[in-house]
mmCIF file of C-alpha atoms and ligand atoms in Angstrom:
data_model
loop_
_atom_site.group_PDB
_atom_site.id
_atom_site.type_symbol
_atom_site.label_atom_id
_atom_site.label_comp_id
_atom_site.label_asym_id
_atom_site.label_seq_id
_atom_site.Cartn_x
_atom_site.Cartn_y
_atom_site.Cartn_z
ATOM 1 C CA MET A 1 -28.990 -11.277 -25.078
ATOM 2 C CA THR A 2 -27.718 -8.136 -27.077
ATOM 3 C CA ALA A 3 -26.544 -6.134 -24.216
ATOM 4 C CA PRO A 4 -23.094 -5.220 -24.590
ATOM 5 C CA LYS A 5 -20.676 -7.555 -22.501
ATOM 6 C CA PRO A 6 -17.571 -6.866 -20.761
ATOM 7 C CA ARG A 7 -14.187 -8.923 -22.030
ATOM 8 C CA PRO A 8 -13.885 -12.092 -20.799
ATOM 9 C CA GLY A 9 -12.549 -12.147 -16.703
ATOM 10 C CA ILE A 10 -14.004 -8.807 -15.925
ATOM 11 C CA LEU A 11 -17.238 -10.152 -14.170
ATOM 12 C CA ASP A 12 -14.801 -12.534 -12.308
ATOM 13 C CA ILE A 13 -13.594 -9.489 -10.850
ATOM 14 C CA GLN A 14 -14.494 -9.140 -6.642
ATOM 15 C CA ALA A 15 -14.728 -5.311 -6.471
ATOM 16 C CA TYR A 16 -12.113 -3.775 -3.985
ATOM 17 C CA VAL A 17 -14.106 -2.884 -0.893
ATOM 18 C CA GLY A 18 -12.213 0.165 1.078
ATOM 19 C CA GLY A 19 -11.778 0.512 4.652
ATOM 20 C CA GLY A 20 -15.102 1.749 6.519
ATOM 21 C CA HIS A 21 -15.337 5.086 7.856
ATOM 22 C CA GLU A 22 -18.634 4.987 9.816
ATOM 23 C CA ALA A 23 -19.696 3.230 12.813
ATOM 24 C CA PRO A 24 -23.774 3.652 13.226
ATOM 25 C CA GLY A 25 -24.696 4.747 16.753
ATOM 26 C CA ALA A 26 -21.088 5.307 18.012
ATOM 27 C CA ASP A 27 -20.507 8.881 19.724
ATOM 28 C CA ARG A 28 -16.871 8.680 18.623
ATOM 29 C CA VAL A 29 -16.055 6.965 15.315
ATOM 30 C CA ILE A 30 -12.384 5.847 15.451
ATOM 31 C CA VAL A 31 -11.378 5.097 12.101
ATOM 32 C CA LEU A 32 -8.397 2.425 12.027
ATOM 33 C CA SER A 33 -9.633 0.856 8.620
ATOM 34 C CA ALA A 34 -7.599 2.009 5.785
ATOM 35 C CA ASN A 35 -4.003 2.660 7.158
ATOM 36 C CA GLU A 36 -4.152 6.460 6.987
ATOM 37 C CA THR A 37 -2.070 8.084 9.219
ATOM 38 C CA PRO A 38 -3.879 9.435 12.425
ATOM 39 C CA LEU A 39 -1.943 12.815 12.467
ATOM 40 C CA GLY A 40 -3.492 13.928 9.264
ATOM 41 C CA PRO A 41 -1.732 15.787 6.619
ATOM 42 C CA SER A 42 0.931 18.684 7.011
ATOM 43 C CA PRO A 43 -0.449 22.123 7.613
ATOM 44 C CA LEU A 44 1.747 23.215 4.811
ATOM 45 C CA ALA A 45 0.215 20.724 2.298
ATOM 46 C CA VAL A 46 -3.492 22.104 3.651
ATOM 47 C CA LYS A 47 -2.271 25.573 2.802
ATOM 48 C CA ALA A 48 -1.072 24.691 -0.324
ATOM 49 C CA TYR A 49 -4.227 22.655 -1.638
ATOM 50 C CA GLU A 50 -6.128 25.565 -0.275
ATOM 51 C CA SER A 51 -4.314 28.110 -2.335
ATOM 52 C CA LEU A 52 -5.427 26.407 -5.261
ATOM 53 C CA ALA A 53 -9.217 27.205 -4.769
ATOM 54 C CA SER A 54 -9.116 30.190 -7.044
ATOM 55 C CA SER A 55 -7.585 28.523 -10.080
ATOM 56 C CA LEU A 56 -9.879 25.305 -10.222
ATOM 57 C CA HIS A 57 -10.628 26.307 -14.029
ATOM 58 C CA ARG A 58 -6.906 25.926 -15.089
ATOM 59 C CA TYR A 59 -5.684 22.499 -16.230
ATOM 60 C CA PRO A 60 -2.989 21.209 -14.097
ATOM 61 C CA GLU A 61 0.590 20.749 -15.376
ATOM 62 C CA GLY A 62 0.464 17.692 -17.136
ATOM 63 C CA GLY A 63 4.058 16.425 -16.468
ATOM 64 C CA SER A 64 3.968 17.097 -12.489
ATOM 65 C CA THR A 65 7.303 18.346 -13.467
ATOM 66 C CA GLU A 66 7.967 20.587 -10.116
ATOM 67 C CA LEU A 67 6.477 17.469 -8.008
ATOM 68 C CA ARG A 68 8.918 15.109 -9.442
ATOM 69 C CA ASP A 69 11.811 17.526 -9.094
ATOM 70 C CA VAL A 70 11.115 17.864 -5.185
ATOM 71 C CA ILE A 71 10.575 13.831 -5.161
ATOM 72 C CA ALA A 72 13.656 13.377 -6.914
ATOM 73 C CA GLU A 73 15.770 15.769 -4.722
ATOM 74 C CA ARG A 74 14.632 14.214 -1.304
ATOM 75 C CA PHE A 75 14.726 10.566 -2.310
ATOM 76 C CA GLY A 76 17.722 10.788 -4.452
ATOM 77 C CA CYS A 77 16.025 9.676 -7.685
ATOM 78 C CA ALA A 78 16.344 10.673 -11.291
ATOM 79 C CA ALA A 79 13.634 13.294 -11.910
ATOM 80 C CA ASP A 80 13.037 12.109 -15.572
ATOM 81 C CA ARG A 81 12.245 8.424 -14.482
ATOM 82 C CA ILE A 82 9.691 9.623 -11.852
ATOM 83 C CA VAL A 83 6.178 9.281 -13.335
ATOM 84 C CA CYS A 84 3.209 10.629 -11.078
ATOM 85 C CA GLY A 85 -0.079 8.946 -10.564
ATOM 86 C CA ASN A 86 -3.613 9.387 -9.413
ATOM 87 C CA GLY A 87 -2.805 7.158 -6.424
ATOM 88 C CA SER A 88 0.068 4.499 -6.866
ATOM 89 C CA ASP A 89 -3.302 2.131 -7.587
ATOM 90 C CA GLU A 90 -3.110 4.040 -10.922
ATOM 91 C CA LEU A 91 0.343 3.374 -11.625
ATOM 92 C CA ILE A 92 -0.279 -0.133 -10.712
ATOM 93 C CA SER A 93 -2.924 -0.684 -13.399
ATOM 94 C CA LEU A 94 -1.125 1.299 -15.938
ATOM 95 C CA LEU A 95 1.739 -1.161 -15.769
ATOM 96 C CA VAL A 96 -0.546 -4.094 -15.612
ATOM 97 C CA ARG A 97 -2.299 -2.368 -18.678
ATOM 98 C CA ALA A 98 1.116 -2.020 -20.377
ATOM 99 C CA TYR A 99 2.965 -5.288 -19.937
ATOM 100 C CA ALA A 100 0.172 -7.713 -19.849
ATOM 101 C CA GLY A 101 -2.942 -9.055 -21.274
ATOM 102 C CA PRO A 102 -4.657 -12.211 -22.110
ATOM 103 C CA GLY A 103 -2.748 -15.104 -21.742
ATOM 104 C CA ASP A 104 -0.145 -13.616 -19.587
ATOM 105 C CA GLU A 105 0.315 -14.321 -16.133
ATOM 106 C CA VAL A 106 0.920 -11.510 -13.239
ATOM 107 C CA LEU A 107 2.342 -13.211 -10.268
ATOM 108 C CA TYR A 108 2.090 -11.675 -6.679
ATOM 109 C CA SER A 109 1.960 -13.553 -3.101
ATOM 110 C CA ARG A 110 -0.777 -14.919 -1.581
ATOM 111 C CA HIS A 111 -1.533 -12.095 1.233
ATOM 112 C CA GLY A 112 -0.445 -9.521 -1.229
ATOM 113 C CA PHE A 113 -2.031 -6.324 -2.035
ATOM 114 C CA LEU A 114 -5.532 -7.193 -3.723
ATOM 115 C CA MET A 115 -5.088 -4.600 -6.399
ATOM 116 C CA TYR A 116 -2.572 -6.581 -8.193
ATOM 117 C CA PRO A 117 -5.038 -9.309 -8.951
ATOM 118 C CA ILE A 118 -7.890 -7.051 -9.747
ATOM 119 C CA SER A 119 -5.258 -4.999 -12.083
ATOM 120 C CA ALA A 120 -4.351 -8.542 -13.916
ATOM 121 C CA MET A 121 -8.066 -9.562 -14.373
ATOM 122 C CA SER A 122 -9.262 -6.025 -15.530
ATOM 123 C CA CYS A 123 -6.862 -6.672 -18.505
ATOM 124 C CA GLY A 124 -7.490 -10.020 -19.425
ATOM 125 C CA ALA A 125 -4.441 -11.570 -17.694
ATOM 126 C CA THR A 126 -4.195 -14.364 -15.092
ATOM 127 C CA PRO A 127 -3.168 -13.490 -11.458
ATOM 128 C CA VAL A 128 -0.851 -16.212 -10.051
ATOM 129 C CA ALA A 129 -1.014 -16.757 -6.206
ATOM 130 C CA ALA A 130 2.497 -18.056 -4.734
ATOM 131 C CA PRO A 131 2.421 -19.512 -1.259
ATOM 132 C CA GLU A 132 3.828 -17.305 1.575
ATOM 133 C CA ALA A 133 5.762 -18.885 4.281
ATOM 134 C CA ASN A 134 4.702 -17.246 7.504
ATOM 135 C CA TYR A 135 2.502 -14.850 6.109
ATOM 136 C CA THR A 136 5.824 -13.201 4.578
ATOM 137 C CA VAL A 137 6.617 -13.468 0.750
ATOM 138 C CA ASP A 138 8.325 -16.590 0.186
ATOM 139 C CA VAL A 139 11.042 -16.023 -2.508
ATOM 140 C CA ASP A 140 11.737 -19.560 -3.315
ATOM 141 C CA ALA A 141 7.623 -20.168 -3.736
ATOM 142 C CA MET A 142 7.442 -16.991 -5.984
ATOM 143 C CA LEU A 143 10.386 -18.160 -8.363
ATOM 144 C CA ALA A 144 8.835 -21.894 -8.206
ATOM 145 C CA HIS A 145 5.459 -20.015 -10.013
ATOM 146 C CA VAL A 146 7.479 -17.744 -12.631
ATOM 147 C CA THR A 147 6.466 -19.660 -16.217
ATOM 148 C CA SER A 148 7.189 -18.848 -19.588
ATOM 149 C CA LYS A 149 3.825 -16.973 -19.444
ATOM 150 C CA THR A 150 4.958 -14.586 -16.498
ATOM 151 C CA ARG A 151 5.198 -11.203 -17.624
ATOM 152 C CA MET A 152 5.246 -9.390 -13.980
ATOM 153 C CA VAL A 153 5.831 -9.971 -10.192
ATOM 154 C CA PHE A 154 4.439 -7.752 -7.801
ATOM 155 C CA ILE A 155 5.523 -7.538 -4.312
ATOM 156 C CA ALA A 156 4.333 -5.106 -1.803
ATOM 157 C CA ASN A 157 7.277 -4.427 0.775
ATOM 158 C CA PRO A 158 6.108 -4.230 3.708
ATOM 159 C CA ASN A 159 3.187 -5.972 2.755
ATOM 160 C CA ASN A 160 -0.446 -4.950 3.241
ATOM 161 C CA PRO A 161 -2.543 -6.612 5.044
ATOM 162 C CA THR A 162 0.349 -8.602 6.862
ATOM 163 C CA GLY A 163 2.811 -6.140 7.870
ATOM 164 C CA SER A 164 5.974 -8.259 7.016
ATOM 165 C CA TYR A 165 8.713 -7.711 5.009
ATOM 166 C CA ILE A 166 11.667 -9.207 2.953
ATOM 167 C CA SER A 167 15.182 -8.427 3.288
ATOM 168 C CA ALA A 168 17.113 -6.208 0.606
ATOM 169 C CA ASP A 169 18.937 -9.495 0.105
ATOM 170 C CA GLU A 170 15.915 -11.474 -0.576
ATOM 171 C CA ILE A 171 14.642 -8.884 -3.003
ATOM 172 C CA ARG A 172 17.940 -9.144 -4.964
ATOM 173 C CA ARG A 173 17.426 -13.165 -4.712
ATOM 174 C CA LEU A 174 14.011 -12.579 -6.204
ATOM 175 C CA HIS A 175 15.318 -10.531 -9.099
ATOM 176 C CA THR A 176 18.422 -12.487 -9.894
ATOM 177 C CA GLY A 177 15.801 -15.801 -10.504
ATOM 178 C CA LEU A 178 13.701 -13.772 -12.658
ATOM 179 C CA PRO A 179 14.063 -13.615 -16.598
ATOM 180 C CA ASP A 180 15.283 -10.328 -17.819
ATOM 181 C CA ASP A 181 11.915 -9.655 -19.519
ATOM 182 C CA VAL A 182 9.995 -9.856 -16.545
ATOM 183 C CA LEU A 183 9.133 -6.678 -14.604
ATOM 184 C CA LEU A 184 9.240 -6.783 -10.753
ATOM 185 C CA VAL A 185 7.388 -4.254 -9.202
ATOM 186 C CA ILE A 186 8.085 -3.156 -5.978
ATOM 187 C CA ASP A 187 5.348 -1.380 -4.326
ATOM 188 C CA ALA A 188 6.920 0.639 -1.061
ATOM 189 C CA ALA A 189 3.910 2.261 0.191
ATOM 190 C CA TYR A 190 4.708 1.985 3.423
ATOM 191 C CA ALA A 191 8.770 2.411 3.305
ATOM 192 C CA GLU A 192 8.823 5.552 5.098
ATOM 193 C CA TYR A 193 7.822 3.560 8.068
ATOM 194 C CA VAL A 194 10.222 1.007 8.149
ATOM 195 C CA THR A 195 13.416 1.297 10.512
ATOM 196 C CA ARG A 196 15.055 -1.649 9.833
ATOM 197 C CA ASN A 197 18.656 -1.564 8.724
ATOM 198 C CA ASP A 198 18.107 -4.930 6.105
ATOM 199 C CA TYR A 199 15.111 -2.846 4.323
ATOM 200 C CA THR A 200 15.311 -1.160 0.980
ATOM 201 C CA ALA A 201 12.218 0.226 -0.650
ATOM 202 C CA GLY A 202 13.796 -0.971 -4.165
ATOM 203 C CA GLY A 203 15.079 2.572 -5.771
ATOM 204 C CA ASP A 204 18.533 0.944 -5.644
ATOM 205 C CA LEU A 205 17.458 -1.967 -8.075
ATOM 206 C CA VAL A 206 15.675 0.424 -10.392
ATOM 207 C CA GLU A 207 19.069 2.354 -10.463
ATOM 208 C CA GLU A 208 20.570 -1.081 -11.447
ATOM 209 C CA PHE A 209 18.435 -2.924 -13.550
ATOM 210 C CA ASP A 210 16.000 -2.348 -16.632
ATOM 211 C CA ASN A 211 13.230 -4.411 -15.234
ATOM 212 C CA VAL A 212 12.593 -3.395 -11.646
ATOM 213 C CA VAL A 213 9.908 -0.627 -11.072
ATOM 214 C CA MET A 214 9.302 0.926 -7.337
ATOM 215 C CA THR A 215 5.929 2.433 -6.701
ATOM 216 C CA ARG A 216 5.315 4.871 -3.725
ATOM 217 C CA THR A 217 2.449 6.777 -2.487
ATOM 218 C CA PHE A 218 1.258 10.078 -0.746
ATOM 219 C CA SER A 219 -1.537 8.182 0.925
ATOM 220 C CA LYS A 220 -0.009 6.912 4.099
ATOM 221 C CA ILE A 221 2.746 8.657 6.061
ATOM 222 C CA PHE A 222 1.981 12.029 4.290
ATOM 223 C CA GLY A 223 -1.373 11.827 4.922
ATOM 224 C CA LEU A 224 -2.892 12.852 1.247
ATOM 225 C CA ALA A 225 -5.177 9.937 0.502
ATOM 226 C CA ALA A 226 -8.191 11.994 -0.204
ATOM 227 C CA LEU A 227 -5.918 13.637 -3.058
ATOM 228 C CA ARG A 228 -4.988 10.594 -4.971
ATOM 229 C CA LEU A 229 -1.233 10.632 -5.226
ATOM 230 C CA GLY A 230 1.637 8.142 -5.986
ATOM 231 C CA TRP A 231 4.557 8.001 -7.716
ATOM 232 C CA ALA A 232 6.853 5.272 -9.940
ATOM 233 C CA TYR A 233 10.399 5.595 -10.003
ATOM 234 C CA CYS A 234 11.225 3.398 -13.070
ATOM 235 C CA PRO A 235 13.824 2.642 -16.050
ATOM 236 C CA THR A 236 13.682 4.850 -18.752
ATOM 237 C CA HIS A 237 12.110 2.771 -21.143
ATOM 238 C CA VAL A 238 9.527 2.020 -18.514
ATOM 239 C CA ALA A 239 8.764 5.679 -17.781
ATOM 240 C CA ASP A 240 8.129 6.231 -21.494
ATOM 241 C CA VAL A 241 5.790 3.511 -21.502
ATOM 242 C CA LEU A 242 3.594 4.953 -18.425
ATOM 243 C CA ASN A 243 3.934 8.490 -19.906
ATOM 244 C CA ARG A 244 2.045 6.732 -23.145
ATOM 245 C CA VAL A 245 -0.555 5.299 -21.604
ATOM 246 C CA ARG A 246 -1.128 7.750 -18.762
ATOM 247 C CA GLY A 247 -4.011 10.529 -18.951
ATOM 248 C CA PRO A 248 -1.949 13.925 -20.009
ATOM 249 C CA PHE A 249 -3.821 15.311 -16.540
ATOM 250 C CA ASN A 250 -3.679 12.217 -14.386
ATOM 251 C CA VAL A 251 -2.585 14.161 -11.363
ATOM 252 C CA THR A 252 -4.495 17.196 -10.010
ATOM 253 C CA ALA A 253 -3.117 20.370 -9.674
ATOM 254 C CA ALA A 254 -4.072 20.168 -5.981
ATOM 255 C CA ALA A 255 -2.255 16.864 -5.226
ATOM 256 C CA GLN A 256 0.681 18.311 -7.030
ATOM 257 C CA ALA A 257 0.841 21.266 -5.056
ATOM 258 C CA ALA A 258 0.264 19.608 -1.792
ATOM 259 C CA GLY A 259 2.364 17.072 -2.457
ATOM 260 C CA VAL A 260 5.246 19.517 -3.076
ATOM 261 C CA ALA A 261 4.375 21.079 0.187
ATOM 262 C CA ALA A 262 4.128 18.002 2.195
ATOM 263 C CA LEU A 263 7.806 16.926 1.162
ATOM 264 C CA ALA A 264 9.005 20.250 2.468
ATOM 265 C CA ASP A 265 7.404 19.376 5.711
ATOM 266 C CA VAL A 266 10.370 16.970 6.914
ATOM 267 C CA ALA A 267 9.288 17.444 10.583
ATOM 268 C CA HIS A 268 5.789 16.226 9.873
ATOM 269 C CA MET A 269 6.979 13.009 8.577
ATOM 270 C CA ASP A 270 9.596 12.454 11.293
ATOM 271 C CA THR A 271 7.020 12.875 13.462
ATOM 272 C CA GLY A 272 4.458 10.253 12.056
ATOM 273 C CA ARG A 273 7.403 7.889 12.200
ATOM 274 C CA ALA A 274 8.287 8.622 15.740
ATOM 275 C CA HIS A 275 4.809 8.366 16.856
ATOM 276 C CA ASN A 276 4.392 4.690 14.776
ATOM 277 C CA ASP A 277 7.611 3.695 16.597
ATOM 278 C CA VAL A 278 6.178 4.128 19.971
ATOM 279 C CA TRP A 279 2.723 2.702 19.218
ATOM 280 C CA LEU A 280 3.138 -0.161 16.847
ATOM 281 C CA PRO A 281 5.027 -2.028 19.244
ATOM 282 C CA TRP A 282 2.897 -0.900 22.025
ATOM 283 C CA LEU A 283 -0.298 -2.161 20.206
ATOM 284 C CA THR A 284 1.574 -5.364 19.481
ATOM 285 C CA LYS A 285 2.531 -6.374 22.799
ATOM 286 C CA ALA A 286 -0.753 -5.042 24.438
ATOM 287 C CA LEU A 287 -2.862 -7.292 22.213
ATOM 288 C CA SER A 288 -0.753 -10.031 22.214
ATOM 289 C CA ASP A 289 -0.604 -9.878 26.100
ATOM 290 C CA LEU A 290 -4.660 -10.621 25.563
ATOM 291 C CA GLY A 291 -4.055 -13.837 23.962
ATOM 292 C CA LEU A 292 -4.201 -13.038 20.523
ATOM 293 C CA THR A 293 -1.650 -13.484 17.532
ATOM 294 C CA VAL A 294 -0.174 -10.430 16.601
ATOM 295 C CA HIS A 295 1.973 -10.704 13.369
ATOM 296 C CA PRO A 296 5.125 -8.817 13.606
ATOM 297 C CA SER A 297 4.520 -5.510 11.569
ATOM 298 C CA VAL A 298 6.988 -3.057 10.042
ATOM 299 C CA GLY A 299 4.130 -0.797 8.873
ATOM 300 C CA ASN A 300 1.488 1.429 10.628
ATOM 301 C CA PHE A 301 -0.853 -1.232 10.989
ATOM 302 C CA ILE A 302 -0.778 -4.887 12.659
ATOM 303 C CA LEU A 303 -2.936 -7.869 11.750
ATOM 304 C CA VAL A 304 -4.622 -9.517 14.470
ATOM 305 C CA ARG A 305 -5.540 -13.464 14.427
ATOM 306 C CA PHE A 306 -7.899 -14.719 16.362
ATOM 307 C CA LYS A 307 -8.992 -18.210 17.073
ATOM 308 C CA SER A 308 -11.637 -18.522 14.562
ATOM 309 C CA LYS A 309 -13.615 -16.664 11.830
ATOM 310 C CA GLN A 310 -16.329 -16.329 14.225
ATOM 311 C CA ALA A 311 -14.105 -15.061 16.928
ATOM 312 C CA ALA A 312 -12.507 -12.418 14.489
ATOM 313 C CA ASP A 313 -16.501 -11.570 13.574
ATOM 314 C CA ASP A 314 -16.961 -11.225 17.066
ATOM 315 C CA GLY A 315 -13.986 -9.005 17.903
ATOM 316 C CA TYR A 316 -14.619 -6.678 14.900
ATOM 317 C CA ALA A 317 -18.332 -6.448 16.346
ATOM 318 C CA ALA A 318 -16.884 -5.549 19.713
ATOM 319 C CA LEU A 319 -14.518 -2.983 18.360
ATOM 320 C CA LEU A 320 -17.205 -1.632 16.112
ATOM 321 C CA ALA A 321 -19.631 -1.117 19.263
ATOM 322 C CA ALA A 322 -16.875 0.977 21.003
ATOM 323 C CA GLY A 323 -16.557 3.287 17.886
ATOM 324 C CA VAL A 324 -13.619 1.703 16.159
ATOM 325 C CA ILE A 325 -13.478 0.804 12.551
ATOM 326 C CA GLY A 326 -10.846 -2.061 11.975
ATOM 327 C CA ARG A 327 -10.854 -4.077 8.692
ATOM 328 C CA GLN A 328 -11.912 -7.434 7.950
ATOM 329 C CA MET A 329 -9.841 -9.647 5.961
ATOM 330 C CA GLY A 330 -11.965 -12.239 4.532
ATOM 331 C CA GLY A 331 -11.067 -10.673 0.848
ATOM 332 C CA TYR A 332 -7.665 -11.496 1.480
ATOM 333 C CA GLY A 333 -8.153 -14.995 2.462
ATOM 334 C CA LEU A 334 -7.589 -13.997 6.150
ATOM 335 C CA PRO A 335 -11.096 -14.589 7.522
ATOM 336 C CA GLU A 336 -9.891 -15.227 11.153
ATOM 337 C CA CYS A 337 -7.903 -12.118 11.165
ATOM 338 C CA ILE A 338 -8.680 -8.421 11.477
ATOM 339 C CA ARG A 339 -6.310 -5.469 10.381
ATOM 340 C CA ILE A 340 -5.638 -2.709 12.963
ATOM 341 C CA THR A 341 -3.912 0.523 11.823
ATOM 342 C CA VAL A 342 -1.991 2.522 14.321
ATOM 343 C CA GLY A 343 -4.072 5.397 15.634
ATOM 344 C CA LEU A 344 -3.470 8.117 18.098
ATOM 345 C CA GLU A 345 -2.610 7.443 21.799
ATOM 346 C CA ASP A 346 -6.181 7.278 23.239
ATOM 347 C CA GLU A 347 -7.396 5.556 20.275
ATOM 348 C CA ASN A 348 -4.881 2.849 20.567
ATOM 349 C CA ARG A 349 -5.940 2.656 24.132
ATOM 350 C CA ILE A 350 -9.408 2.238 23.266
ATOM 351 C CA VAL A 351 -8.736 -0.516 20.733
ATOM 352 C CA VAL A 352 -6.820 -2.642 23.490
ATOM 353 C CA GLN A 353 -9.730 -1.782 26.413
ATOM 354 C CA ALA A 354 -12.605 -2.888 23.706
ATOM 355 C CA LEU A 355 -10.893 -6.178 23.169
ATOM 356 C CA GLU A 356 -10.127 -6.762 26.630
ATOM 357 C CA ARG A 357 -13.522 -6.660 27.710
ATOM 358 C CA HIS A 358 -14.962 -8.862 24.774
ATOM 359 C CA LEU A 359 -12.527 -11.084 25.449
ATOM 360 C CA GLU A 360 -13.313 -11.626 29.239
ATOM 361 C CA ASN A 361 -16.842 -11.667 28.352
ATOM 362 C CA SER A 362 -16.438 -14.395 25.866
HETATM 363 C C1 PLP B 1 -2.178 1.908 0.576
HETATM 364 C C2 PLP B 1 -1.676 1.011 -0.348
HETATM 365 C C3 PLP B 1 -1.454 1.543 -1.691
HETATM 366 C C4 PLP B 1 -1.530 3.329 -2.004
HETATM 367 O O1 PLP B 1 -2.487 3.289 -2.724
HETATM 368 P P1 PLP B 1 -2.656 4.770 -3.622
HETATM 369 O O2 PLP B 1 -3.757 4.439 -4.580
HETATM 370 O O3 PLP B 1 -1.515 5.572 -3.556
HETATM 371 O O4 PLP B 1 -3.676 5.165 -2.297
HETATM 372 C C5 PLP B 1 -0.448 1.179 -2.544
HETATM 373 N N1 PLP B 1 0.097 0.049 -2.410
HETATM 374 C C6 PLP B 1 -0.349 -0.813 -0.985
HETATM 375 C C7 PLP B 1 0.241 -2.341 -0.462
HETATM 376 C C8 PLP B 1 -0.908 -0.160 -0.170
HETATM 377 O O5 PLP B 1 -1.598 -0.671 0.662
#
């Protein structure tokens, strides 16, 4: 065999499979598979996106300067330590590529976001999963898995797919236990949905320490998943590294313009949060009342546990027959669970009706 071969580890990667968007045969398709907002993007963002149609021949402004200024003002960050990316996924993989390689370990929690091990393996680093306690990051277990080879620690807070979070005190305890040369990445993709007093997205730790990065996204509450837009808040030296390794035009002009407009539409974000505040607890209670185990979530989705993998597969099929696309969780080591995004009112009611009927008949 003389064909080109990828570097060791690449072929061990299980390619990420995104949430489905099709339910064959259903009259109405209800997509609750990817934690997208059911309310759609801000109309202001759509307008900004459309206004770019006549200048598609122009390269974007490479530094996302206006967008970073608007983010800085809105979130109380320093603009020169923000780096924008083609989705926060890009920032996650750039961080891993810059700080870890063969022989290094990248630590995450057992049911953490799959892009962490995938990014680690794609640069030859070894992903290490620390066990969780009750489907929540276990700080002691994380610290117990730090070795001399650990270069980075990822936590999603809140975590996808479990919906759980750890408090600001717990994040600080995790940080305090890490050596200064280990980079702690706090992925706060769902931060805007969280309404708990003891929660921090992590920006305060970025301000305070030289080894903490916070990543955020426009894909969730801001409804711009198609445009691929995320940002990282970093210590100066990490921002410098990301700016060296990223593509010079990694964020499209359309994404920059839509991002600026989305941030200006504060009412749209507030509506998204208020909607979730009503329907997250509603869905949690309604499915719990059916005898299913629903893990307490602070995001815009719930993890629903069935009695077995078979029961979860059957539940998934019953939803699909009703036009509802949830997300199967085998890839996360949770084959007995389905993740369901909070939808519009009638979508949520259809979810509950479909599962109620299914469970009555099984
Ligand atoms: C959805 C999600 C993201 C966002 O990824 P983008 O590339 O910005 O769309 C990041 N982290 C977690 C945990 C997520 O669930």
